[in-house]
Coordinates of C-alpha atoms in Angstrom, one line a residue:
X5 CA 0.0 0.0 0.0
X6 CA 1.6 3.3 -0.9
X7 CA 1.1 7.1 1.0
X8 CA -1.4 8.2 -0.9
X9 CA -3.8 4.6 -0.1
X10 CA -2.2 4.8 3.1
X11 CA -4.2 8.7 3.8
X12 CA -7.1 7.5 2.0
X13 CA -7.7 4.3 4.1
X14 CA -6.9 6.1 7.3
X15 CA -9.5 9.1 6.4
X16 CA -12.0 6.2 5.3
X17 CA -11.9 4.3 8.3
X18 CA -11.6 7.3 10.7
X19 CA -15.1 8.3 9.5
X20 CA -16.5 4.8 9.5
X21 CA -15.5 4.9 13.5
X22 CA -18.5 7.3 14.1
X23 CA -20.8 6.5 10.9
X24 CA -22.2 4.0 9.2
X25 CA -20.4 3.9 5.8
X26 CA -17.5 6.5 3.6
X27 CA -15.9 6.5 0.8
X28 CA -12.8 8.7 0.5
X29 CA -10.7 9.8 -2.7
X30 CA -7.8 11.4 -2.7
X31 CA -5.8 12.5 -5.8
X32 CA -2.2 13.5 -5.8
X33 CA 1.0 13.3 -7.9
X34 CA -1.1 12.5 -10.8
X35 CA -2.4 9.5 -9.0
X36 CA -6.2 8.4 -7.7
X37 CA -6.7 6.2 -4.6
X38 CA -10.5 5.6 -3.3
X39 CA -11.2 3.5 -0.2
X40 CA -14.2 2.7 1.5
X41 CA -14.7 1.6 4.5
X42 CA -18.0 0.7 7.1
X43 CA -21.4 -0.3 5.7
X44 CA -23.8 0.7 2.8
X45 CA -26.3 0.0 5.3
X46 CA -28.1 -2.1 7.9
X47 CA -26.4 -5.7 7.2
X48 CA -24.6 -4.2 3.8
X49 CA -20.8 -4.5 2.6
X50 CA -18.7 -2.1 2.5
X51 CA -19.1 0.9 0.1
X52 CA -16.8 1.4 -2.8
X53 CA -16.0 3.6 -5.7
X54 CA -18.9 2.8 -7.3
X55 CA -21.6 3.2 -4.4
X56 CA -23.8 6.0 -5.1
X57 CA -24.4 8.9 -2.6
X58 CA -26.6 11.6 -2.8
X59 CA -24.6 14.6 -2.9
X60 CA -26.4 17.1 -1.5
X61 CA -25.5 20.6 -2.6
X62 CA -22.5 19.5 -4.1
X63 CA -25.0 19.5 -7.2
X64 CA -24.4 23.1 -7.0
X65 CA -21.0 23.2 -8.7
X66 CA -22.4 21.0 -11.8
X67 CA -25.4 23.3 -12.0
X68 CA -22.8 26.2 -12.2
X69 CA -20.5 24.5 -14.5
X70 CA -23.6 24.0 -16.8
X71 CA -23.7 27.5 -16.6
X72 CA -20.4 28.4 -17.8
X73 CA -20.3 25.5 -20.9
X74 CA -23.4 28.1 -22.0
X75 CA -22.4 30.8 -21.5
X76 CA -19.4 29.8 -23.6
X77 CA -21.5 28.6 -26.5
X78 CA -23.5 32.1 -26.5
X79 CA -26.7 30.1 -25.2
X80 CA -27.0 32.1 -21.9
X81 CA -25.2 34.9 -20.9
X82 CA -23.8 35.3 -16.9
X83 CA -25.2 38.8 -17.1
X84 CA -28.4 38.2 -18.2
X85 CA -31.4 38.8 -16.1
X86 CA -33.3 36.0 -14.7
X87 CA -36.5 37.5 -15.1
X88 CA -34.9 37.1 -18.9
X89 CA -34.4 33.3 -19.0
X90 CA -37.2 32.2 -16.3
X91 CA -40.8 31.0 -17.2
X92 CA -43.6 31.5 -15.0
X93 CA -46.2 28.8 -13.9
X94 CA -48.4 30.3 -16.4
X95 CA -45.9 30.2 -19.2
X96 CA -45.2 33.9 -19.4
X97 CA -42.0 35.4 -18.0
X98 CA -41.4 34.6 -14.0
X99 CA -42.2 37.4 -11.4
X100 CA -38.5 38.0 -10.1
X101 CA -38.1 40.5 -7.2
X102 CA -36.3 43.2 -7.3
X103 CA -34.6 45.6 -5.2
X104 CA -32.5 49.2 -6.7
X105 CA -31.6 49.0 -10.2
X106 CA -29.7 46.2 -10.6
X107 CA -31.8 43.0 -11.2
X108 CA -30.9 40.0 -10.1
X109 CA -28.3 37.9 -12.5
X110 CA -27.5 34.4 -13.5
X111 CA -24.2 35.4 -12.5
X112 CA -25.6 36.4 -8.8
X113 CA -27.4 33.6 -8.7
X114 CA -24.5 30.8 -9.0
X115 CA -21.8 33.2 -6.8
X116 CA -24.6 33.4 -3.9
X117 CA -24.5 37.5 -4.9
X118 CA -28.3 37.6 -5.8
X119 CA -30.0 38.5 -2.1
X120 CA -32.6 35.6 -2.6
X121 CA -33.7 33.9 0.9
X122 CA -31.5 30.2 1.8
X123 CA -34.8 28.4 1.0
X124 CA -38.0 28.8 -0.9
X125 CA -40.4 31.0 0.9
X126 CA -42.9 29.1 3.3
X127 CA -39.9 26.1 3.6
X128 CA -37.8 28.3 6.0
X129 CA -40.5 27.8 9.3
X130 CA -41.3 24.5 7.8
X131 CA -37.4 23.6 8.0
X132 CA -37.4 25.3 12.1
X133 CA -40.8 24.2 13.1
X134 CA -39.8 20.1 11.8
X135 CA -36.1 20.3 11.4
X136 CA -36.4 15.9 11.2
X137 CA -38.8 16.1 8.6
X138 CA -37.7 12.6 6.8
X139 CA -37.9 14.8 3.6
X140 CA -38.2 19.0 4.0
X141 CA -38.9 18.8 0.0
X142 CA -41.4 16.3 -0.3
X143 CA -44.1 19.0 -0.8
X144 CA -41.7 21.9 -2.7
X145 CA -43.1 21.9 -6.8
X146 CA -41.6 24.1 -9.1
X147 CA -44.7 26.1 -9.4
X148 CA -45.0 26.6 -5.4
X149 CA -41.2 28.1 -5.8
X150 CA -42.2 30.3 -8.9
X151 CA -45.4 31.7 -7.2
X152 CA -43.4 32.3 -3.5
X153 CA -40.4 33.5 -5.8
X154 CA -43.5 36.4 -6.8
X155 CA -43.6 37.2 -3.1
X156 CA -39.9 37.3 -1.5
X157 CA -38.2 40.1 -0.6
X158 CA -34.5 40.6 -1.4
X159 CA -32.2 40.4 1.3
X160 CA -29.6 42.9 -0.6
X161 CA -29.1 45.0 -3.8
X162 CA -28.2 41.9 -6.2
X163 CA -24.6 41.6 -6.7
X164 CA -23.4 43.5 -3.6
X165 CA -23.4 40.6 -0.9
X166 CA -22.4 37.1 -0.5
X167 CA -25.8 35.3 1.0
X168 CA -25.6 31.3 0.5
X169 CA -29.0 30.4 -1.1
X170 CA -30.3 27.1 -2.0
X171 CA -33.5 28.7 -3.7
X172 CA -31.0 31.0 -6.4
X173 CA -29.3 27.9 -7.2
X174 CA -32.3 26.0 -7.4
X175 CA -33.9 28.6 -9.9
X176 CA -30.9 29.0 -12.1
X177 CA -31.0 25.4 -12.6
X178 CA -34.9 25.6 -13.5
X179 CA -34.2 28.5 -16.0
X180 CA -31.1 26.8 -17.7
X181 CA -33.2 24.0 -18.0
X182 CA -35.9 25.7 -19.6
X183 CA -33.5 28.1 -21.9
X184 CA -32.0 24.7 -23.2
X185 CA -35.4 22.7 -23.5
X186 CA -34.7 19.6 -21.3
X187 CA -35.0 18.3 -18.3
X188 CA -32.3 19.3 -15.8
X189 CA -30.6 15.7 -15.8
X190 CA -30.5 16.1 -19.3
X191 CA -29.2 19.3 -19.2
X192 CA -26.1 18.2 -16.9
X193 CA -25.5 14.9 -19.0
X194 CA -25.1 16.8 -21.6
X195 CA -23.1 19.9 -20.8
X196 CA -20.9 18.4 -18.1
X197 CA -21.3 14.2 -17.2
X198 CA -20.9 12.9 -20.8
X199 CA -17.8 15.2 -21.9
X200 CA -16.2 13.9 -19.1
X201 CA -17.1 10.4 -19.0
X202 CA -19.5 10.7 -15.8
X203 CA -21.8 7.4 -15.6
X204 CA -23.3 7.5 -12.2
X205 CA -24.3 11.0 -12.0
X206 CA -28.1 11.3 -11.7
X207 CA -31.1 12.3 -10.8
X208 CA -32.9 9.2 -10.9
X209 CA -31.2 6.2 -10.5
X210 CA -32.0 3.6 -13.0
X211 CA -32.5 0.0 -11.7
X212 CA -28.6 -1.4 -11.5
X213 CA -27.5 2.1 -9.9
X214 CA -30.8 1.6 -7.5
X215 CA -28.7 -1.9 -6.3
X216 CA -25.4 0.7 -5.8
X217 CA -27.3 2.8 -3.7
X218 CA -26.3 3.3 -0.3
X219 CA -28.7 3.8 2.5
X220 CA -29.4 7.1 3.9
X221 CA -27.9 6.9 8.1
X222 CA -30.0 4.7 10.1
X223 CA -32.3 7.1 12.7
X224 CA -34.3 4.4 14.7
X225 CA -32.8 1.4 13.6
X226 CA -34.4 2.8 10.2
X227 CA -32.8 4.4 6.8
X228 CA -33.0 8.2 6.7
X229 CA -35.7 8.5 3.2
X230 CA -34.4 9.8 0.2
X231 CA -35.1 13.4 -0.5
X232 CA -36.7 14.1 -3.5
X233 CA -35.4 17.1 -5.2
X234 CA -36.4 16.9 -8.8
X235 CA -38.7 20.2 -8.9
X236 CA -35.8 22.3 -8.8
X237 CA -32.7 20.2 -8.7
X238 CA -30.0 22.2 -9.2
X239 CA -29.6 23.1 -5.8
X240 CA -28.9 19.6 -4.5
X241 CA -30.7 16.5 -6.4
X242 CA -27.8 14.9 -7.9
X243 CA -26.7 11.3 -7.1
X244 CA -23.1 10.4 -7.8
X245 CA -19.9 8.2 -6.7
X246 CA -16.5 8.3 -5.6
X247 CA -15.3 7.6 -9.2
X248 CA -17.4 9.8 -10.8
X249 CA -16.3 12.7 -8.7
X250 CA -12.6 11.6 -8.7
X251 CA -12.9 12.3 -12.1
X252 CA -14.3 15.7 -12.1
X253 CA -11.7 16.4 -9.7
X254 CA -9.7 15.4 -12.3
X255 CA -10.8 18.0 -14.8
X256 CA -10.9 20.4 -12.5
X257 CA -7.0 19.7 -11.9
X258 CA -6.3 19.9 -15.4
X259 CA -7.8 22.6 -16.4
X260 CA -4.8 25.3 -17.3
X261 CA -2.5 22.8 -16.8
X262 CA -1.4 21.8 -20.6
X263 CA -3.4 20.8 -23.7
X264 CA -6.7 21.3 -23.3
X265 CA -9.2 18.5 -21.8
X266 CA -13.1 18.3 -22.2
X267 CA -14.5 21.3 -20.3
X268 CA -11.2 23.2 -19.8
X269 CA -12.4 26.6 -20.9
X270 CA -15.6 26.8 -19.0
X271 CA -14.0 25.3 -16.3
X272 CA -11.6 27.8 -16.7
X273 CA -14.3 30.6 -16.6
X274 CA -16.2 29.1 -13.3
X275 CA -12.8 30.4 -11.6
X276 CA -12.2 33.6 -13.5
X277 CA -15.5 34.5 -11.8
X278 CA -14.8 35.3 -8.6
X279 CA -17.3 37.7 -6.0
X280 CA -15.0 38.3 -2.8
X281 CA -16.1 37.8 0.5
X282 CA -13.5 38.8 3.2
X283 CA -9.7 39.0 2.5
X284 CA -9.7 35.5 2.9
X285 CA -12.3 34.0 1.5
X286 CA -14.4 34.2 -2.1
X287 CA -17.1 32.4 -4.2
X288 CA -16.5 31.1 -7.7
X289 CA -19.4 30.3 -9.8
X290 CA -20.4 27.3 -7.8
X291 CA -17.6 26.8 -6.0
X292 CA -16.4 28.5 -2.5
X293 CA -12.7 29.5 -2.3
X294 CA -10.1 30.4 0.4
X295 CA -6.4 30.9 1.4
X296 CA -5.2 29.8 4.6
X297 CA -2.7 32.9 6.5
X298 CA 0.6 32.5 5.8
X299 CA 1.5 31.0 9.4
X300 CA -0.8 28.2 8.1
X301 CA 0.8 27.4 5.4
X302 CA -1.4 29.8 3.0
X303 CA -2.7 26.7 1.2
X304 CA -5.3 27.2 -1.6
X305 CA -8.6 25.4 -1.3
X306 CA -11.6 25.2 -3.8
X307 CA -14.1 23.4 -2.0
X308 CA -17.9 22.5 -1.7
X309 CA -20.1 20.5 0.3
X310 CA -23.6 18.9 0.8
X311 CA -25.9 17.4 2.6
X312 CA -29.2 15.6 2.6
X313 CA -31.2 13.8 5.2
X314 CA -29.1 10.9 5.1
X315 CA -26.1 11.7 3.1
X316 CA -23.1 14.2 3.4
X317 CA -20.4 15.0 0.5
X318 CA -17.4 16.9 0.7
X319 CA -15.2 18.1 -1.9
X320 CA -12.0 20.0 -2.4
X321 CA -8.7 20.9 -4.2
X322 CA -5.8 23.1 -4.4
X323 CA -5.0 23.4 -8.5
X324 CA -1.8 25.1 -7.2
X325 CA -0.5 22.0 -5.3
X326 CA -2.5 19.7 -7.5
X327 CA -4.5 17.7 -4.9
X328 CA -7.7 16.8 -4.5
X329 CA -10.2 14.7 -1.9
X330 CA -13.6 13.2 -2.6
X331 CA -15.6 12.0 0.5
X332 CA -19.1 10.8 0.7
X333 CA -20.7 9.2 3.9
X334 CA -24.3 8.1 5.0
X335 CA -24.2 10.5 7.8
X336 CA -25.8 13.6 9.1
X337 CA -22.5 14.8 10.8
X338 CA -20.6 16.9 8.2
X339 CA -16.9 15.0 7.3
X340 CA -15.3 18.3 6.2
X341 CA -13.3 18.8 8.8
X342 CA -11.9 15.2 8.6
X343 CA -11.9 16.0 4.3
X344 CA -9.8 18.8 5.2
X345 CA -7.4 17.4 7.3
X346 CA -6.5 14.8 4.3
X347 CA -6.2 17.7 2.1
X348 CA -4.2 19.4 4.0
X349 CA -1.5 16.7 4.3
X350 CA -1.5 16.0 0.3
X351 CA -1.1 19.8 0.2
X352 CA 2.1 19.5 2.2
X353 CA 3.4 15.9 1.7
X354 CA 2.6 15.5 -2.7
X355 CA 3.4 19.3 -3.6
X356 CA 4.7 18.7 -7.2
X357 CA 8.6 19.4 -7.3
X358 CA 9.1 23.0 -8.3

């Protein structure tokens, strides 16, 4: 077993101490390792690359990648209005608030910039009132987001302020969807999963990926449900694995690194897009940046993560060092402080020479 298995293994079974399954990639000097470790479930093996995970709002960064391969191809435009690209229930144009002069982006809506509400209007007291609701989105339909889109106030002029908001990303993946005239599955099969080679990143799970699934943490002695997020995926509906993802790291490594790959240049333009947040920290489109002080090493990281009712996903990478880390687990405790300790040691210990 070399280093690099050697970290993974260790991060895998450190999380499968105090959860019920993980799957951790790590990629380094040009090299993948994946390691599972724990259970898919009540009386299951152990998971492996190829166990699916729902990833939560790790979706996000697809959505916004989506974004940028249209963007590129002249089909959308980052600047353009949402009220622009966004049907209604009734088929005219959407009812998007407002607030000053500027209106609120597609751009705004993938950098967390547009001043939209975390969640849809009338979920926020549903989500305090019944925070174990097996599934807070059971009940959320695209047209119940479009008609309390009508009604919510802006939290900030669009484009001035960083305010994390499943609902933006939720509604630029609805109006990308409808601008392309698919389905949002579709939409990211085709923009982003089958340029790269992705074949477990779903929606729905057909019925050999179903027998990959793993089970959501147990709560009971039972499996957490699944949520269902197919109204407006693109804020966290996406199914994927450990290979799959290892391999969008992959891209993501590549990108600007030599000849180019699939997706290199809107890659490249998800990070050209940058909306600061403090001296440390920023937002890509998708993605959520920072550098660590000096004294710490001042380390680069990329990084999302998710979570669902049963499911938590991490991901990060430092294109500088080029080193990444995957890790999904059937948890409801977040693993990005254990992800983050693995990237931090391939940061230091498989820095490319020079």
């Amino acid at each position: 077993m070399n280093e690099l298995s050697r970290l993974v293994q260790q991060t895998a079974d450190r999380l499968a101490g105090r959860h019920v399954g993980a799957v951790v990639a790590g990629l380094a000097g040009g090299g993948v390792e994946i390691r599972g470790a724990g259970r898919v479930g009540p009386g299951g093996g152990a998971p492996g690359p190829r166990t699916l995970f729902e990833i939560g709002s790790v979706t996000k960064v697809f959505t916004s990648l989506a974004l940028a391969g249209l963007a590129l191809g002249g089909r959308a435009g980052l600047d353009e209005p949402l009220a622009e690209v966004l049907t209604g229930p009734e088929g005219g144009p959407a009812v998007v608030p407002a607030r000053g002069a500027q209106p609120i982006t597609l751009r705004h809506l993938a950098t967390h910039t547009s001043g939209l509400p975390r969640l849809p209007r009338g979920m926020l007291a549903t989500s305090l009132l019944a925070p174990n609701k097996p599934d807070p989105y059971a009940d959320c339909t695209a047209e119940r987001v479009l008609d309390g889109l009508a009604r919510t106030r802006l939290r900030a002029v669009p484009g001035r302020s960083f305010r994390y908001s499943n609902l933006g990303a939720g509604l630029l993946g609805l109006a990308l969807a409808q601008r392309s005239g698919s389905g949002y599955e579709e939409l990211v099969a085709r923009e982003v999963c089958t340029p790269l080679g992705l074949v477990d990143t779903c929606v729905r799970s057909d019925a050999e990926q179903s027998a990959r699934l793993a089970h959501g943490h147990t709560q009971g002695g039972r499996p957490v449900p699944y949520w269902d997020l197919a109204a407006i995926p693109g804020m966290g509906g996406l199914r994927s694995t450990a290979a799959d993802l290892a391999v969008f790291l992959r891209a993501q490594l590549a990108a600007g690194q030599g000849p180019e790959g699939p997706l290199s240049p809107a890659i490249a333009l998800t990070r050209e897009t940058r909306h600061r947040v403090n001296p440390f920290a920023w937002t890509h489109l998708g993605w959520l940046g920072h550098r660590l002080h000096t004294q710490q090493g001042g380390h680069l990281q990329i990084w999302h993560n998710g979570g669902t009712g049963g499911f938590r996903s991490f991901l990060a990478f430092d294109p500088e060092k080029q080193v990444g880390v995957v890790v999904l687990a059937n948890t409801r405790r977040p693993p990005d402080p254990v992800g983050t300790a693995l990237l931090r040691r391939l940061q230091s210990e498989f820095a490319p020479a020079g």
